[in-house]
GROMACS .gro file of C-alpha atoms in nm:
model
  225
    1UNK     CA    1  -0.477   0.946   0.773
    2UNK     CA    2  -0.716   1.234   0.845
    3UNK     CA    3  -0.444   1.485   0.929
    4UNK     CA    4  -0.469   1.502   1.309
    5UNK     CA    5  -0.102   1.413   1.358
    6UNK     CA    6   0.200   1.633   1.296
    7UNK     CA    7   0.393   1.334   1.161
    8UNK     CA    8   0.173   1.080   0.979
    9UNK     CA    9   0.443   0.813   1.018
   10UNK     CA   10   0.425   0.838   1.397
   11UNK     CA   11   0.114   0.701   1.565
   12UNK     CA   12   0.047   1.008   1.775
   13UNK     CA   13  -0.241   1.248   1.728
   14UNK     CA   14  -0.593   1.314   1.849
   15UNK     CA   15  -0.677   0.942   1.880
   16UNK     CA   16  -0.368   0.815   2.063
   17UNK     CA   17  -0.010   0.893   2.164
   18UNK     CA   18   0.237   0.622   2.067
   19UNK     CA   19   0.460   0.659   2.374
   20UNK     CA   20   0.159   0.639   2.611
   21UNK     CA   21   0.032   0.327   2.434
   22UNK     CA   22   0.372   0.155   2.461
   23UNK     CA   23   0.391   0.238   2.832
   24UNK     CA   24   0.038   0.107   2.887
   25UNK     CA   25   0.103  -0.232   2.727
   26UNK     CA   26   0.447  -0.284   2.882
   27UNK     CA   27   0.312  -0.493   3.170
   28UNK     CA   28  -0.002  -0.629   3.005
   29UNK     CA   29  -0.066  -0.994   2.922
   30UNK     CA   30  -0.139  -0.901   2.562
   31UNK     CA   31   0.191  -0.722   2.512
   32UNK     CA   32   0.301  -0.940   2.218
   33UNK     CA   33  -0.011  -0.882   2.008
   34UNK     CA   34  -0.045  -0.518   2.106
   35UNK     CA   35   0.318  -0.451   2.008
   36UNK     CA   36   0.275  -0.648   1.685
   37UNK     CA   37  -0.037  -0.456   1.589
   38UNK     CA   38   0.138  -0.127   1.659
   39UNK     CA   39   0.416  -0.233   1.421
   40UNK     CA   40   0.158  -0.332   1.159
   41UNK     CA   41  -0.010   0.007   1.177
   42UNK     CA   42   0.329   0.176   1.144
   43UNK     CA   43   0.397  -0.038   0.836
   44UNK     CA   44   0.063   0.066   0.691
   45UNK     CA   45   0.150   0.432   0.735
   46UNK     CA   46   0.486   0.370   0.568
   47UNK     CA   47   0.320   0.232   0.255
   48UNK     CA   48   0.044   0.493   0.246
   49UNK     CA   49   0.294   0.779   0.288
   50UNK     CA   50   0.573   0.642   0.071
   51UNK     CA   51   0.834   0.553   0.334
   52UNK     CA   52   0.892   0.215   0.172
   53UNK     CA   53   1.243   0.170   0.310
   54UNK     CA   54   1.123   0.183   0.670
   55UNK     CA   55   0.816  -0.021   0.581
   56UNK     CA   56   1.036  -0.295   0.440
   57UNK     CA   57   1.272  -0.270   0.738
   58UNK     CA   58   0.987  -0.319   0.984
   59UNK     CA   59   0.856  -0.616   0.786
   60UNK     CA   60   1.197  -0.783   0.768
   61UNK     CA   61   1.256  -0.730   1.141
   62UNK     CA   62   0.938  -0.907   1.250
   63UNK     CA   63   0.954  -1.176   0.981
   64UNK     CA   64   0.660  -1.403   0.912
   65UNK     CA   65   0.529  -1.400   1.265
   66UNK     CA   66   0.205  -1.566   1.155
   67UNK     CA   67   0.390  -1.893   1.096
   68UNK     CA   68   0.461  -1.903   1.469
   69UNK     CA   69   0.143  -1.753   1.612
   70UNK     CA   70  -0.213  -1.750   1.480
   71UNK     CA   71  -0.506  -1.526   1.553
   72UNK     CA   72  -0.432  -1.173   1.433
   73UNK     CA   73  -0.722  -1.005   1.249
   74UNK     CA   74  -0.462  -0.785   1.079
   75UNK     CA   75  -0.271  -1.069   0.911
   76UNK     CA   76  -0.415  -1.000   0.566
   77UNK     CA   77  -0.373  -0.624   0.590
   78UNK     CA   78  -0.017  -0.668   0.711
   79UNK     CA   79   0.062  -0.898   0.418
   80UNK     CA   80  -0.063  -0.639   0.169
   81UNK     CA   81   0.144  -0.357   0.313
   82UNK     CA   82   0.454  -0.574   0.349
   83UNK     CA   83   0.420  -0.652  -0.021
   84UNK     CA   84   0.380  -0.285  -0.113
   85UNK     CA   85   0.703  -0.186   0.062
   86UNK     CA   86   0.898  -0.490  -0.056
   87UNK     CA   87   0.803  -0.442  -0.422
   88UNK     CA   88   0.866  -0.068  -0.403
   89UNK     CA   89   1.215  -0.126  -0.264
   90UNK     CA   90   1.282  -0.412  -0.506
   91UNK     CA   91   1.198  -0.184  -0.798
   92UNK     CA   92   1.404   0.100  -0.655
   93UNK     CA   93   1.718  -0.090  -0.552
   94UNK     CA   94   1.701  -0.426  -0.737
   95UNK     CA   95   1.840  -0.582  -0.417
   96UNK     CA   96   1.789  -0.958  -0.388
   97UNK     CA   97   1.663  -0.941  -0.028
   98UNK     CA   98   1.370  -0.723  -0.130
   99UNK     CA   99   1.295  -0.923  -0.444
  100UNK     CA  100   1.298  -1.248  -0.246
  101UNK     CA  101   1.076  -1.104   0.027
  102UNK     CA  102   0.830  -0.957  -0.225
  103UNK     CA  103   0.792  -1.286  -0.411
  104UNK     CA  104   0.744  -1.474  -0.085
  105UNK     CA  105   0.457  -1.243   0.006
  106UNK     CA  106   0.303  -1.281  -0.340
  107UNK     CA  107   0.325  -1.661  -0.319
  108UNK     CA  108   0.140  -1.650   0.013
  109UNK     CA  109  -0.139  -1.453  -0.154
  110UNK     CA  110  -0.147  -1.702  -0.444
  111UNK     CA  111  -0.218  -1.975  -0.188
  112UNK     CA  112  -0.497  -1.771  -0.030
  113UNK     CA  113  -0.666  -1.710  -0.365
  114UNK     CA  114  -0.638  -2.078  -0.463
  115UNK     CA  115  -0.813  -2.166  -0.137
  116UNK     CA  116  -1.100  -1.932  -0.224
  117UNK     CA  117  -1.014  -1.613  -0.035
  118UNK     CA  118  -1.206  -1.361  -0.247
  119UNK     CA  119  -1.079  -1.068  -0.041
  120UNK     CA  120  -0.725  -1.137  -0.159
  121UNK     CA  121  -0.798  -1.138  -0.533
  122UNK     CA  122  -0.705  -0.773  -0.579
  123UNK     CA  123  -0.390  -0.826  -0.371
  124UNK     CA  124  -0.275  -1.083  -0.623
  125UNK     CA  125  -0.343  -0.866  -0.927
  126UNK     CA  126  -0.164  -0.579  -0.754
  127UNK     CA  127   0.144  -0.786  -0.673
  128UNK     CA  128   0.148  -0.932  -1.022
  129UNK     CA  129   0.142  -0.578  -1.159
  130UNK     CA  130   0.427  -0.473  -0.930
  131UNK     CA  131   0.627  -0.779  -1.034
  132UNK     CA  132   0.567  -0.704  -1.402
  133UNK     CA  133   0.687  -0.348  -1.342
  134UNK     CA  134   0.993  -0.483  -1.161
  135UNK     CA  135   1.075  -0.710  -1.454
  136UNK     CA  136   1.020  -0.439  -1.716
  137UNK     CA  137   0.704  -0.598  -1.858
  138UNK     CA  138   0.511  -0.280  -1.927
  139UNK     CA  139   0.234  -0.442  -2.131
  140UNK     CA  140   0.148  -0.682  -1.849
  141UNK     CA  141   0.179  -0.413  -1.583
  142UNK     CA  142  -0.060  -0.177  -1.763
  143UNK     CA  143  -0.319  -0.456  -1.779
  144UNK     CA  144  -0.278  -0.576  -1.422
  145UNK     CA  145  -0.282  -0.245  -1.231
  146UNK     CA  146  -0.628  -0.142  -1.362
  147UNK     CA  147  -0.753  -0.496  -1.297
  148UNK     CA  148  -0.643  -0.468  -0.934
  149UNK     CA  149  -0.798  -0.122  -0.896
  150UNK     CA  150  -1.134  -0.230  -1.032
  151UNK     CA  151  -1.134  -0.548  -0.821
  152UNK     CA  152  -1.054  -0.357  -0.502
  153UNK     CA  153  -1.315  -0.088  -0.571
  154UNK     CA  154  -1.592  -0.333  -0.658
  155UNK     CA  155  -1.517  -0.531  -0.342
  156UNK     CA  156  -1.549  -0.218  -0.128
  157UNK     CA  157  -1.180  -0.170  -0.046
  158UNK     CA  158  -1.155   0.199  -0.133
  159UNK     CA  159  -0.829   0.245   0.058
  160UNK     CA  160  -0.669  -0.036  -0.142
  161UNK     CA  161  -0.804   0.105  -0.469
  162UNK     CA  162  -0.655   0.440  -0.369
  163UNK     CA  163  -0.314   0.291  -0.296
  164UNK     CA  164  -0.302   0.083  -0.615
  165UNK     CA  165  -0.413   0.382  -0.822
  166UNK     CA  166  -0.135   0.589  -0.666
  167UNK     CA  167   0.128   0.321  -0.731
  168UNK     CA  168   0.010   0.284  -1.091
  169UNK     CA  169   0.016   0.659  -1.145
  170UNK     CA  170   0.373   0.674  -1.016
  171UNK     CA  171   0.470   0.393  -1.252
  172UNK     CA  172   0.309   0.571  -1.546
  173UNK     CA  173   0.480   0.897  -1.454
  174UNK     CA  174   0.830   0.783  -1.364
  175UNK     CA  175   0.878   0.463  -1.566
  176UNK     CA  176   0.663   0.507  -1.876
  177UNK     CA  177   0.668   0.891  -1.890
  178UNK     CA  178   0.296   0.895  -1.966
  179UNK     CA  179   0.204   1.217  -1.785
  180UNK     CA  180  -0.157   1.244  -1.903
  181UNK     CA  181  -0.247   0.891  -1.793
  182UNK     CA  182  -0.055   0.937  -1.468
  183UNK     CA  183  -0.253   1.252  -1.393
  184UNK     CA  184  -0.580   1.068  -1.445
  185UNK     CA  185  -0.487   0.787  -1.209
  186UNK     CA  186  -0.363   1.032  -0.946
  187UNK     CA  187  -0.706   1.194  -0.965
  188UNK     CA  188  -0.868   0.854  -0.925
  189UNK     CA  189  -0.650   0.790  -0.622
  190UNK     CA  190  -0.752   1.123  -0.474
  191UNK     CA  191  -1.119   1.039  -0.516
  192UNK     CA  192  -1.074   0.697  -0.355
  193UNK     CA  193  -0.885   0.847  -0.059
  194UNK     CA  194  -1.158   1.107  -0.015
  195UNK     CA  195  -1.424   0.837  -0.032
  196UNK     CA  196  -1.239   0.647   0.238
  197UNK     CA  197  -1.228   0.960   0.454
  198UNK     CA  198  -0.862   1.054   0.417
  199UNK     CA  199  -0.885   1.411   0.293
  200UNK     CA  200  -0.535   1.466   0.431
  201UNK     CA  201  -0.374   1.211   0.199
  202UNK     CA  202  -0.590   1.329  -0.092
  203UNK     CA  203  -0.471   1.685  -0.042
  204UNK     CA  204  -0.109   1.570  -0.028
  205UNK     CA  205  -0.146   1.410  -0.370
  206UNK     CA  206  -0.332   1.709  -0.509
  207UNK     CA  207  -0.059   1.950  -0.400
  208UNK     CA  208   0.219   1.730  -0.536
  209UNK     CA  209   0.073   1.628  -0.871
  210UNK     CA  210  -0.195   1.880  -0.974
  211UNK     CA  211   0.042   2.016  -1.239
  212UNK     CA  212  -0.039   1.702  -1.438
  213UNK     CA  213  -0.401   1.790  -1.508
  214UNK     CA  214  -0.595   2.101  -1.618
  215UNK     CA  215  -0.837   2.284  -1.392
  216UNK     CA  216  -1.122   2.098  -1.557
  217UNK     CA  217  -1.103   1.742  -1.426
  218UNK     CA  218  -1.151   1.499  -1.715
  219UNK     CA  219  -1.400   1.214  -1.704
  220UNK     CA  220  -1.290   0.948  -1.459
  221UNK     CA  221  -1.169   0.623  -1.612
  222UNK     CA  222  -1.171   0.381  -1.319
  223UNK     CA  223  -1.363   0.501  -1.015
  224UNK     CA  224  -1.701   0.427  -1.169
  225UNK     CA  225  -1.588   0.109  -1.344
   0.00000   0.00000   0.00000
């Protein structure tokens, strides 16, 4: 996420080399969890860098492993990024397998929130926004995305606020054709990514979408909410 890897979708760079890590864990007692966590991190990179097809593929291949084994500290994070890829592919392809998988993930988050998991509140708003976008409910989507962004930011999850802002900006740009609003939310996403420490991702967005805003950056509408 900081740009020290030639390919951000491959977990090799200054911190680790994926092939060396796989060789190291091959004979270890913790091979299952180490392999699972590697797959989770790859899924995270898929959602952060827009490779939703591979992100969904990875998620479908491993299934709901947490129903069989407990104890992973990455279970919540994995659920979020599974949902991101599933909803993205559901919206893109309208395939039933992605729609079914996305709704299953959302229902899991609904259960968490009902049980009092405050760290999953912005997940739920995000998935509700994605589902509204999937179903063509623009009015609901445009209420729910900002709600998720604000909730994530106020809870200290800058990386999640960055991702939701990016997804909302893409929805505004490609589905609603609202270029000015899309540009503002891309700028918000850039600021959140920078605040999280991912200048690399921020610069990617800036290079791709800077045509949407003037040189003078307008007053932010969500970062300081």
